[in-house]
Coordinates of C-alpha atoms in Angstrom, one line a residue:
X1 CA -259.7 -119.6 159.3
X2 CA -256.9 -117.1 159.3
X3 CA -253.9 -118.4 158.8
X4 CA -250.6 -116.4 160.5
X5 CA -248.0 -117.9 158.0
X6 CA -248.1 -119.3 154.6
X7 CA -246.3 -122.6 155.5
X8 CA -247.8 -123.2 159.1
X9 CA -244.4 -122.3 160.6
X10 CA -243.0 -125.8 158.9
X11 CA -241.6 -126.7 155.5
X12 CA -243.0 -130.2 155.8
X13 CA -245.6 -130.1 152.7
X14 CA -246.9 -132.8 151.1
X15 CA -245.5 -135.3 154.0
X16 CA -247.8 -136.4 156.0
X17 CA -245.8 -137.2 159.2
X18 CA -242.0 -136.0 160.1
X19 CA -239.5 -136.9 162.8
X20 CA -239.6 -135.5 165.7
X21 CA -235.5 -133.7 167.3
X22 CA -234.9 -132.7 170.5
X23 CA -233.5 -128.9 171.4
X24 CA -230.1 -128.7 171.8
X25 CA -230.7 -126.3 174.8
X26 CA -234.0 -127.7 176.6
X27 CA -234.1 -131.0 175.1
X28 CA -237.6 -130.2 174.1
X29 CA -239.4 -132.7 171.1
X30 CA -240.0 -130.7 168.1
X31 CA -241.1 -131.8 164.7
X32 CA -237.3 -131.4 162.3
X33 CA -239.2 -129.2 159.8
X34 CA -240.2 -126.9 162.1
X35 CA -236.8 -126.2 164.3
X36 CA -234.2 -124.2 163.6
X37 CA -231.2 -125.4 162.2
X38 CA -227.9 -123.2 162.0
X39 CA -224.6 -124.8 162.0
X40 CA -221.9 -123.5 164.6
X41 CA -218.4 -123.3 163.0
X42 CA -215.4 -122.6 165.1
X43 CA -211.8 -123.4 165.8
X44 CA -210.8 -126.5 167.3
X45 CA -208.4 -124.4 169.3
X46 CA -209.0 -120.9 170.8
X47 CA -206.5 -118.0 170.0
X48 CA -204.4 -118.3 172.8
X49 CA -203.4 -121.7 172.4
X50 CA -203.7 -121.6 168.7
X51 CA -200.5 -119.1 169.4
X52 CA -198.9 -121.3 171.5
X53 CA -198.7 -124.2 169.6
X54 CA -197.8 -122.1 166.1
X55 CA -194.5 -120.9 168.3
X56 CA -194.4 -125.2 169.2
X57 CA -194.5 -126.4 165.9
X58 CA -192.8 -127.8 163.6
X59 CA -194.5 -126.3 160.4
X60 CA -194.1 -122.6 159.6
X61 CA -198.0 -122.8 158.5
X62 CA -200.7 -125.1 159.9
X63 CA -204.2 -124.8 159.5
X64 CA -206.1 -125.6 162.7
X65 CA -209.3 -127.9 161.8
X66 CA -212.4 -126.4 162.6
X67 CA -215.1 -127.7 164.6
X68 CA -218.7 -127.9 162.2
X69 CA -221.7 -128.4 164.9
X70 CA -225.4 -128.4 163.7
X71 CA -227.3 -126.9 166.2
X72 CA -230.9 -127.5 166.3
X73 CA -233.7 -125.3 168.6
X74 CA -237.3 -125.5 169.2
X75 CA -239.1 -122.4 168.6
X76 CA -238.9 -120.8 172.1
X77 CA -235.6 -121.5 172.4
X78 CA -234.2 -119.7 169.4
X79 CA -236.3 -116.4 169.7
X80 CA -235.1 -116.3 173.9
X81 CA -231.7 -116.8 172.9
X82 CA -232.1 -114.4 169.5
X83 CA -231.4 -116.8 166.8
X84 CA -234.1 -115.7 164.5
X85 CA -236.4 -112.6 165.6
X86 CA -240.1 -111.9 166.2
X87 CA -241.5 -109.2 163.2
X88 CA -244.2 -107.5 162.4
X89 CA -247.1 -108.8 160.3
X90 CA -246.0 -107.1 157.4
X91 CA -242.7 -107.9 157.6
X92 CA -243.5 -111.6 158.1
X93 CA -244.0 -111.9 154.3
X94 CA -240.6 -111.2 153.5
X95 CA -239.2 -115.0 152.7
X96 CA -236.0 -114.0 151.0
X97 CA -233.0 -114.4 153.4
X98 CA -231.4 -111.8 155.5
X99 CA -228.4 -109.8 153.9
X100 CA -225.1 -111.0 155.2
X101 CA -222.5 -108.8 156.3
X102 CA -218.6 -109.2 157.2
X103 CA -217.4 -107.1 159.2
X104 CA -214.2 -105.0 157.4
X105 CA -211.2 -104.4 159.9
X106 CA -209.2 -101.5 158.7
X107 CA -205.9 -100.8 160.1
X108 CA -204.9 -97.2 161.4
X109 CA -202.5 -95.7 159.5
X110 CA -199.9 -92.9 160.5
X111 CA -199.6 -90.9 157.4
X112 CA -202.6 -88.8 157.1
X113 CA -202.2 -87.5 161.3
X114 CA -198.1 -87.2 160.1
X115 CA -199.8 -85.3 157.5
X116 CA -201.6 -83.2 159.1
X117 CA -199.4 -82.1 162.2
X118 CA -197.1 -81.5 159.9
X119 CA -198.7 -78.6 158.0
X120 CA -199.9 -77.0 161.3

């Protein structure tokens, strides 16, 4: 029989039997090898009221706590909401994980246009 992925879409095994989640979005039972786990990290406080209380406080410097929640999907759920993607048959091979990337702000300087309006 042909077999689509090497693990059966699971990382259950040699266990014969695994608990079953619900989705965090439809609330649909799904074995907890096969969903699809990513943890949500954010601020307890959004910017603007993380501004607010800064000019509030007390304490030149204070950390605001974040906010660590494990989300959990079924299958459906995490392609329609594009959590993890849908590839080609070749490109299903590929286990290694996806490269990460952060994104780089880089602040506009002056000099080089001062620069260059100058010797115009």
């Amino acid at each position: 029989m042909t077999v689509k992925r090497r693990n059966h879409g699971r990382s259950k095994k040699g266990r014969g039997h695994v608990k079953f989640i619900r989705c965090d979005n439809c609330f649909r039972s799904c074995p907890k090898d096969k969903a699809i786990k990513r943890f949500n990290v954010r601020n307890m406080i959004e910017a603007a009221a993380k501004r607010d209380m800064a000019e509030a406080s007390v304490y030149e410097s204070y950390d605001v706590p974040k906010v660590y929640y494990k989300q959990q999907h079924c299958i459906a759920c995490a392609i329609h909401s594009r959590i993890v993607r849908v590839r080609s048959r070749v490109n299903r091979r590929n286990r290694a994980p996806p490269s990460r990337f952060r994104k780089e702000f880089k602040k506009p300087t002056g000099a080089p246009t001062a620069a260059v309006k100058a010797s115009a």
